[in-house]
PDB file of C-alpha atoms in Angstrom:
ATOM      1  CA  MET A   1    -109.676 105.005 162.677  1.00 42.00           C
ATOM      2  CA  GLN A   2    -110.033 108.371 164.358  1.00 46.00           C
ATOM      3  CA  THR A   3    -107.559 109.248 167.051  1.00 47.00           C
ATOM      4  CA  SER A   4    -106.167 112.305 168.708  1.00 47.00           C
ATOM      5  CA  THR A   5    -102.940 112.882 170.580  1.00 43.00           C
ATOM      6  CA  ALA A   6    -103.022 113.756 174.268  1.00 42.00           C
ATOM      7  CA  PHE A   7    -106.240 115.711 174.121  1.00 61.00           C
ATOM      8  CA  ASP A   8    -109.740 114.867 175.240  1.00 87.00           C
ATOM      9  CA  ARG A   9    -112.716 115.794 173.078  1.00 94.00           C
ATOM     10  CA  GLN A  10    -115.348 118.212 174.253  1.00 97.00           C
ATOM     11  CA  LEU A  11    -118.749 118.819 172.692  1.00 97.00           C
ATOM     12  CA  THR A  12    -121.539 121.221 173.524  1.00 97.00           C
ATOM     13  CA  LYS A  13    -124.855 119.761 174.664  1.00 96.00           C
ATOM     14  CA  LEU A  14    -126.558 121.252 171.610  1.00 96.00           C
ATOM     15  CA  ASP A  15    -124.048 119.734 169.210  1.00 96.00           C
ATOM     16  CA  ALA A  16    -124.323 116.364 170.947  1.00 95.00           C
ATOM     17  CA  VAL A  17    -128.117 116.349 170.685  1.00 94.00           C
ATOM     18  CA  ARG A  18    -128.043 117.285 166.991  1.00 93.00           C
ATOM     19  CA  LEU A  19    -125.320 114.761 166.231  1.00 94.00           C
ATOM     20  CA  LEU A  20    -127.255 111.998 168.017  1.00 90.00           C
ATOM     21  CA  LYS A  21    -129.984 112.506 165.444  1.00 87.00           C
ATOM     22  CA  LEU A  22    -127.473 111.805 162.656  1.00 84.00           C
ATOM     23  CA  ILE A  23    -126.452 108.619 164.424  1.00 83.00           C
ATOM     24  CA  GLY A  24    -130.105 107.610 164.671  1.00 69.00           C
ATOM     25  CA  SER A  25    -130.306 107.764 160.873  1.00 61.00           C
ATOM     26  CA  GLY A  26    -127.628 105.083 160.657  1.00 59.00           C
ATOM     27  CA  ALA A  27    -125.358 107.390 158.685  1.00 55.00           C
ATOM     28  CA  ALA A  28    -122.594 107.772 161.243  1.00 68.00           C
ATOM     29  CA  PRO A  29    -121.212 104.744 163.009  1.00 72.00           C
ATOM     30  CA  LYS A  30    -117.820 106.417 163.764  1.00 82.00           C
ATOM     31  CA  LEU A  31    -119.624 109.452 165.176  1.00 89.00           C
ATOM     32  CA  ALA A  32    -121.313 107.237 167.762  1.00 88.00           C
ATOM     33  CA  ASP A  33    -117.925 106.326 169.202  1.00 88.00           C
ATOM     34  CA  ILE A  34    -116.891 109.968 169.410  1.00 90.00           C
ATOM     35  CA  LEU A  35    -120.113 110.908 171.206  1.00 90.00           C
ATOM     36  CA  ASP A  36    -119.657 108.067 173.661  1.00 90.00           C
ATOM     37  CA  GLU A  37    -116.118 109.204 174.522  1.00 90.00           C
ATOM     38  CA  ALA A  38    -116.440 112.996 174.495  1.00 94.00           C
ATOM     39  CA  GLU A  39    -117.057 115.224 177.495  1.00 95.00           C
ATOM     40  CA  VAL A  40    -120.352 117.056 176.898  1.00 96.00           C
ATOM     41  CA  VAL A  41    -120.570 120.561 178.379  1.00 96.00           C
ATOM     42  CA  PRO A  42    -123.003 123.472 178.223  1.00 96.00           C
ATOM     43  CA  GLY A  43    -122.333 125.803 175.297  1.00 95.00           C
ATOM     44  CA  PRO A  44    -121.070 128.693 177.451  1.00 95.00           C
ATOM     45  CA  ALA A  45    -118.552 126.340 179.129  1.00 96.00           C
ATOM     46  CA  ILE A  46    -116.831 125.098 175.971  1.00 97.00           C
ATOM     47  CA  PRO A  47    -113.257 126.414 175.636  1.00 97.00           C
ATOM     48  CA  ARG A  48    -112.830 128.955 172.815  1.00 97.00           C
ATOM     49  CA  ASP A  49    -110.211 126.862 171.045  1.00 98.00           C
ATOM     50  CA  VAL A  50    -112.306 123.703 170.554  1.00 98.00           C
ATOM     51  CA  VAL A  51    -113.623 122.695 167.110  1.00 98.00           C
ATOM     52  CA  THR A  52    -117.410 122.719 167.525  1.00 98.00           C
ATOM     53  CA  MET A  53    -120.047 122.528 164.838  1.00 97.00           C
ATOM     54  CA  ASN A  54    -119.820 125.495 162.454  1.00 97.00           C
ATOM     55  CA  ALA A  55    -116.395 126.418 163.832  1.00 98.00           C
ATOM     56  CA  LYS A  56    -113.863 127.865 161.359  1.00 98.00           C
ATOM     57  CA  PHE A  57    -110.299 126.705 161.945  1.00 99.00           C
ATOM     58  CA  ILE A  58    -106.826 126.327 160.422  1.00 99.00           C
ATOM     59  CA  VAL A  59    -105.386 122.841 159.969  1.00 98.00           C
ATOM     60  CA  ARG A  60    -101.881 121.820 158.895  1.00 99.00           C
ATOM     61  CA  ASP A  61    -101.614 118.645 156.816  1.00 97.00           C
ATOM     62  CA  LEU A  62     -99.066 116.409 158.514  1.00 97.00           C
ATOM     63  CA  ALA A  63     -97.748 114.983 155.234  1.00 95.00           C
ATOM     64  CA  THR A  64     -97.320 118.213 153.268  1.00 96.00           C
ATOM     65  CA  GLY A  65     -97.227 120.956 155.893  1.00 98.00           C
ATOM     66  CA  HIS A  66     -99.861 122.819 153.878  1.00 98.00           C
ATOM     67  CA  GLN A  67    -102.295 124.917 155.901  1.00 98.00           C
ATOM     68  CA  GLN A  68    -105.980 125.169 155.023  1.00 97.00           C
ATOM     69  CA  VAL A  69    -108.978 126.938 156.527  1.00 98.00           C
ATOM     70  CA  ARG A  70    -111.907 124.625 157.187  1.00 98.00           C
ATOM     71  CA  VAL A  71    -115.423 124.897 158.641  1.00 99.00           C
ATOM     72  CA  LEU A  72    -116.946 121.841 160.328  1.00 98.00           C
ATOM     73  CA  CYS A  73    -120.557 121.590 159.201  1.00 97.00           C
ATOM     74  CA  TYR A  74    -123.574 119.340 158.976  1.00 95.00           C
ATOM     75  CA  PRO A  75    -123.797 117.115 155.861  1.00 94.00           C
ATOM     76  CA  GLU A  76    -126.328 119.285 154.073  1.00 95.00           C
ATOM     77  CA  ASP A  77    -124.022 122.327 154.325  1.00 97.00           C
ATOM     78  CA  ALA A  78    -120.841 120.552 153.206  1.00 97.00           C
ATOM     79  CA  ASP A  79    -118.922 122.020 150.270  1.00 98.00           C
ATOM     80  CA  PRO A  80    -115.344 120.730 150.218  1.00 94.00           C
ATOM     81  CA  ALA A  81    -114.327 123.171 147.455  1.00 95.00           C
ATOM     82  CA  GLN A  82    -115.240 125.995 149.857  1.00 97.00           C
ATOM     83  CA  GLY A  83    -113.501 124.365 152.829  1.00 97.00           C
ATOM     84  CA  ARG A  84    -116.789 123.238 154.431  1.00 98.00           C
ATOM     85  CA  ILE A  85    -116.272 119.652 155.611  1.00 97.00           C
ATOM     86  CA  SER A  86    -119.061 117.396 156.801  1.00 96.00           C
ATOM     87  CA  VAL A  87    -118.965 116.089 160.332  1.00 95.00           C
ATOM     88  CA  LEU A  88    -119.753 112.704 158.789  1.00 92.00           C
ATOM     89  CA  SER A  89    -116.599 112.717 156.652  1.00 92.00           C
ATOM     90  CA  PRO A  90    -113.569 110.861 158.029  1.00 91.00           C
ATOM     91  CA  ALA A  91    -111.673 114.116 158.479  1.00 94.00           C
ATOM     92  CA  GLY A  92    -114.650 115.919 159.969  1.00 95.00           C
ATOM     93  CA  VAL A  93    -115.436 113.321 162.608  1.00 94.00           C
ATOM     94  CA  ALA A  94    -111.722 113.063 163.447  1.00 95.00           C
ATOM     95  CA  MET A  95    -111.512 116.836 164.198  1.00 97.00           C
ATOM     96  CA  LEU A  96    -114.808 117.173 166.055  1.00 97.00           C
ATOM     97  CA  GLY A  97    -114.329 118.314 169.632  1.00 98.00           C
ATOM     98  CA  LEU A  98    -110.553 118.678 169.511  1.00 98.00           C
ATOM     99  CA  PRO A  99    -108.774 121.843 170.690  1.00 98.00           C
ATOM    100  CA  ALA A 100    -106.126 123.833 168.874  1.00 98.00           C
ATOM    101  CA  GLY A 101    -102.830 122.006 169.183  1.00 97.00           C
ATOM    102  CA  ALA A 102    -104.380 118.559 168.832  1.00 97.00           C
ATOM    103  CA  THR A 103    -103.644 116.191 165.956  1.00 97.00           C
ATOM    104  CA  ALA A 104    -106.446 114.297 164.237  1.00 96.00           C
ATOM    105  CA  HIS A 105    -105.828 111.052 162.320  1.00 95.00           C
ATOM    106  CA  TRP A 106    -108.138 109.242 159.934  1.00 92.00           C
ATOM    107  CA  HIS A 107    -108.142 107.066 156.822  1.00 90.00           C
ATOM    108  CA  GLY A 108    -108.918 108.615 153.423  1.00 86.00           C
ATOM    109  CA  PRO A 109    -111.225 107.115 150.805  1.00 83.00           C
ATOM    110  CA  ALA A 110    -108.496 104.811 149.429  1.00 88.00           C
ATOM    111  CA  GLY A 111    -107.530 103.675 152.925  1.00 88.00           C
ATOM    112  CA  ALA A 112    -104.425 105.894 153.178  1.00 91.00           C
ATOM    113  CA  ALA A 113    -103.545 107.231 156.614  1.00 95.00           C
ATOM    114  CA  CYS A 114    -104.130 110.977 156.889  1.00 95.00           C
ATOM    115  CA  GLY A 115    -103.535 113.481 159.617  1.00 97.00           C
ATOM    116  CA  ALA A 116    -103.755 117.156 160.400  1.00 98.00           C
ATOM    117  CA  ARG A 117    -102.884 119.390 163.321  1.00 98.00           C
ATOM    118  CA  ILE A 118    -105.477 121.926 164.389  1.00 98.00           C
ATOM    119  CA  GLU A 119    -103.427 125.118 164.415  1.00 98.00           C
ATOM    120  CA  GLU A 120    -106.036 127.682 165.451  1.00 98.00           C
ATOM    121  CA  VAL A 121    -109.774 128.116 165.848  1.00 98.00           C
ATOM    122  CA  LEU A 122    -110.625 131.338 164.003  1.00 98.00           C
ATOM    123  CA  PHE A 123    -114.342 131.384 164.793  1.00 97.00           C
ATOM    124  CA  GLN A 124    -116.458 129.348 167.147  1.00 97.00           C
ATOM    125  CA  PRO A 125    -120.184 130.079 167.417  1.00 94.00           C
ATOM    126  CA  GLU A 126    -120.183 129.619 171.199  1.00 93.00           C
ATOM    127  CA  ALA A 127    -117.241 131.997 171.686  1.00 90.00           C
ATOM    128  CA  ALA A 128    -119.247 134.577 169.717  1.00 88.00           C
ATOM    129  CA  GLY A 129    -122.210 134.104 172.044  1.00 88.00           C
ATOM    130  CA  ASP A 130    -124.243 132.011 169.590  1.00 83.00           C
ATOM    131  CA  PHE A 131    -125.603 129.059 171.552  1.00 80.00           C
ATOM    132  CA  VAL A 132    -128.399 128.095 169.142  1.00 77.00           C
ATOM    133  CA  THR A 133    -126.792 127.733 165.684  1.00 71.00           C
TER     134      THR A 133
END
C-alpha cells in the first residue's frame, strides 16, 4: 500500500516515459498505479520541491524520528548502503512524485507498516536545469 497525505503526485514527462518502460517489463505493478494517478508535467514545470528521479532528499522516519538523505534512482543504480533507493522498492515508489512536506506510507519486506516524511529536496535534476538525465 502506497499512500500520501494531502498531496498530489507530480512526475515529469521524461520520468513518466522511462518509468512506463519498467512497467512494461512486468517488474513494477505498484508503479503502474502511481503513473495512472500522477499529474505529468514538462520538466521545466515541475516544482523544485518534488521528488523526481535522481532527486536527493531528506526523509524523517515516522517511527524513530531519524533523518536520512536518500536519492531516488533506477533499479540498476540502487545502492541502499549509499542511500540510493530504487524506484521499484516499496519506499521508492511511495516517495515518487511527492513534494517536501508530504508523508509516504508503504509496507516493508516483512509486511510491517512504514512511513517517512519528506523534509526537504536537496537536489532535483530539473531544478538544476537538467531535463535529460
